[in-house]
């Protein structure tokens, strides 16, 4: 890998994203699952910058949050695409060059917007980001969002030492796979999909809260809305789904958009319940555009969403913490106790 010193144009980041960049090859297919066939004609195949860290970084920047991003990419054509898209999206991207190349994925998308993604997790297990690269960015961050790329787990000690609030997205974690567990238990806000754990999702959410440091766990359920479990809740609280403003074209990136809407709400000091509502609006918006991160929701839309907590007159402007301190994230909102039934039925990915 190569390391390059760069200038520091930002005094602080509202959100610093760690890991999760890449390029998607999007293949439109007639139906999912695929029928058994040796070959099939499809509409034009598209190549676009994608992956979860990219989505969170671009989405937060589109919402007006000052956004930084540290990751590995390759010295290759996909890496150039990532650099260009980050620059165009207003993200302060600080990459290191990995000899293993830029991550890729192939996404099969059906006419009803459902998708199957094949992720190329090419990073070797011994890949590490040197502290001299990421520490300057961490010291300017107000919030850190960690993608579940393997190298990113080794930043948690420094994140905790700086007293920074941190979020992560476990995607379709089943609650069993060990790769995800450290991310789940060392983050203040934990996002995941109901599709992995199925009917066990409520138990998985409670385990994250009880065994880790999470102030809230949010499980998205596609057209079924989402579920919110705060640290003082007994059971997950349902979050109603939002009807998209247009036809559902491609659900890829909806979870990342949900995360961005939620983090935007937290930045404004909104309650957990209000943040989940903003996330649902952003996720529904993402489903109405083809491709990955091609039509990002802006703050003017989310500002019109009613909530239970009036936002401050202006976003917080406090300097980022520089030394170890108690976790500064806002406390969970009141009135979030869920129903006595602890079973949550998933309604989609």
CSV table of C-alpha atoms in Angstrom, one decimal, residues 2 36 43 76 122 169 204 224 267 301 306 324 335 346:
chain,number,residue,atom,x,y,z
A,2,UNK,CA,1.1,3.6,-0.4
A,36,UNK,CA,-32.3,-22.1,-14.8
A,43,UNK,CA,-31.2,-4.7,-20.8
A,76,UNK,CA,-7.2,0.9,-11.0
A,122,UNK,CA,-11.1,-9.0,-1.8
A,169,UNK,CA,-24.6,-1.3,9.7
A,204,UNK,CA,-30.8,-10.4,18.2
A,224,UNK,CA,-42.7,-3.5,6.4
A,267,UNK,CA,-27.2,15.7,14.1
A,301,UNK,CA,-37.3,17.1,2.0
A,306,UNK,CA,-43.1,16.3,11.2
A,324,UNK,CA,-11.2,10.3,26.3
A,335,UNK,CA,-41.7,7.1,25.4
A,346,UNK,CA,-39.9,-9.5,9.2
